[in-house]
Coordinates of C-alpha atoms in Angstrom, one line a residue:
M1 CA 9.1 -49.6 18.6
D2 CA 9.4 -46.8 16.0
S3 CA 11.8 -44.0 16.8
P4 CA 10.2 -40.5 17.0
A5 CA 9.9 -38.6 13.8
V6 CA 12.6 -36.1 13.2
P7 CA 11.1 -32.7 12.9
P8 CA 11.5 -31.2 9.4
S9 CA 13.9 -28.3 9.0
V10 CA 12.4 -24.9 8.9
P11 CA 11.0 -24.4 5.4
S12 CA 12.2 -21.5 3.3
S13 CA 8.7 -20.1 3.3
V14 CA 9.0 -19.0 6.9
P15 CA 7.5 -15.5 7.1
P16 CA 10.0 -12.6 7.7
S17 CA 8.3 -12.0 11.1
V18 CA 10.0 -15.0 12.5
P19 CA 13.2 -13.7 14.1
S20 CA 16.5 -15.1 12.9
D21 CA 19.3 -16.1 15.4
D22 CA 20.9 -12.8 14.4
E23 CA 17.9 -10.8 15.4
A24 CA 17.4 -12.8 18.5
S25 CA 20.9 -11.8 19.6
A26 CA 19.8 -8.2 19.5
F27 CA 16.9 -8.9 21.8
R28 CA 19.1 -10.8 24.2
A29 CA 21.4 -7.8 24.3
L30 CA 18.4 -5.5 24.9
A31 CA 17.3 -7.7 27.8
D32 CA 19.8 -6.2 30.2
P33 CA 19.2 -2.7 31.7
T34 CA 22.8 -1.8 31.8
R35 CA 23.1 -2.4 28.0
R36 CA 20.0 -0.5 27.3
Q37 CA 21.4 2.5 29.3
I38 CA 24.7 2.2 27.3
L39 CA 22.6 2.5 24.1
E40 CA 20.8 5.5 25.5
D41 CA 24.1 7.1 26.4
L42 CA 25.4 6.5 22.9
R43 CA 22.3 8.3 21.4
G44 CA 24.2 11.5 21.9
G45 CA 27.1 10.4 19.8
E46 CA 30.4 8.4 20.0
L47 CA 31.9 7.7 23.4
A48 CA 35.2 6.2 24.5
A49 CA 35.0 3.0 26.6
G50 CA 36.4 4.8 29.6
E51 CA 33.7 7.5 29.3
I52 CA 31.0 4.8 29.2
A53 CA 32.5 3.0 32.2
S54 CA 32.6 6.2 34.2
R55 CA 28.8 6.5 34.0
F56 CA 28.2 3.3 35.9
S57 CA 29.0 2.0 39.4
I58 CA 30.1 -1.4 38.1
S59 CA 33.6 -2.4 37.2
A60 CA 35.2 -1.4 33.9
P61 CA 35.7 -5.1 32.9
S62 CA 31.9 -5.6 33.4
I63 CA 31.2 -2.7 31.1
S64 CA 33.6 -4.1 28.6
R65 CA 31.7 -7.4 28.7
H66 CA 28.4 -5.5 28.1
L67 CA 30.0 -3.6 25.2
G68 CA 31.1 -6.9 23.8
V69 CA 27.6 -8.3 23.9
L70 CA 26.3 -5.1 22.2
K71 CA 28.9 -5.3 19.6
G72 CA 28.3 -9.0 19.0
A73 CA 24.6 -8.3 18.5
G74 CA 25.5 -5.5 16.0
L75 CA 23.9 -2.8 18.1
V76 CA 27.2 -0.8 18.5
T77 CA 30.2 -0.3 16.4
E78 CA 33.7 0.4 17.6
R79 CA 36.7 2.2 16.1
R80 CA 40.2 2.7 17.5
D81 CA 41.6 6.2 18.0
A82 CA 45.2 5.8 19.2
N83 CA 44.9 4.0 22.5
R84 CA 41.1 4.6 22.9
I85 CA 38.2 2.5 21.7
L86 CA 35.3 4.6 20.6
Y87 CA 31.8 3.2 20.5
S88 CA 28.8 4.4 18.4
L89 CA 25.2 3.3 18.3
A90 CA 24.3 1.2 15.2
E91 CA 20.9 3.0 14.9
E92 CA 19.9 1.3 11.7
R93 CA 20.4 -2.2 13.0
L94 CA 18.6 -1.4 16.2
A95 CA 15.7 0.2 14.3
L96 CA 15.4 -2.7 11.9
C97 CA 15.4 -5.4 14.6
V98 CA 12.9 -3.7 16.8
G99 CA 10.9 -2.2 14.0
R100 CA 10.5 -5.6 12.3
F101 CA 9.3 -7.1 15.5
L102 CA 6.9 -4.3 16.3
S103 CA 5.4 -4.2 12.8
S104 CA 4.7 -8.0 13.0
V105 CA 3.2 -7.9 16.5
C106 CA 1.2 -4.6 16.4
P107 CA 1.1 -3.1 12.9
E108 CA -1.8 -0.9 13.8
Q109 CA 0.3 0.9 16.4
I110 CA 3.1 1.6 14.0
V111 CA 0.6 3.2 11.6
L112 CA -0.9 5.3 14.4
R113 CA 2.5 6.3 15.7
N114 CA 3.7 7.4 12.3
T115 CA 0.5 9.4 11.8
K116 CA 0.9 11.1 15.2
W117 CA 4.6 11.9 14.5
R118 CA 3.8 13.4 11.2
S119 CA 0.9 15.5 12.4
A120 CA 2.5 16.6 15.7
P121 CA 4.7 19.5 14.4
E122 CA 1.8 21.1 12.5
G123 CA -0.8 20.8 15.2
D124 CA 1.4 20.6 18.3
A125 CA -0.6 22.5 20.9
S126 CA 1.3 21.1 23.9

């Protein structure tokens, strides 16, 4: 009996809309509500690990693991300041991953959203 055919490797002509493992790690990181909240908290600027942990009712080691996942996915950056670790949102990376996905799934919505954002300040009646 013949052995099953080995599937060919992914051709180099795979469209850019197919997520890479790197991009998939960003979506895995975004799957958790605690990590999404951390990203929202970092929207206001750089925060120390202790400041981030104080905003949650879970243990500091758990927050540290969440920060590690976010860092591994490239969604946050860290820097040392004496004995503190400061975290920042990697806005461009987040925007590229999510934007690439959205533009491949619903490109019409991206165009509509951009149009509304650009016209809102001029005709903002709300």
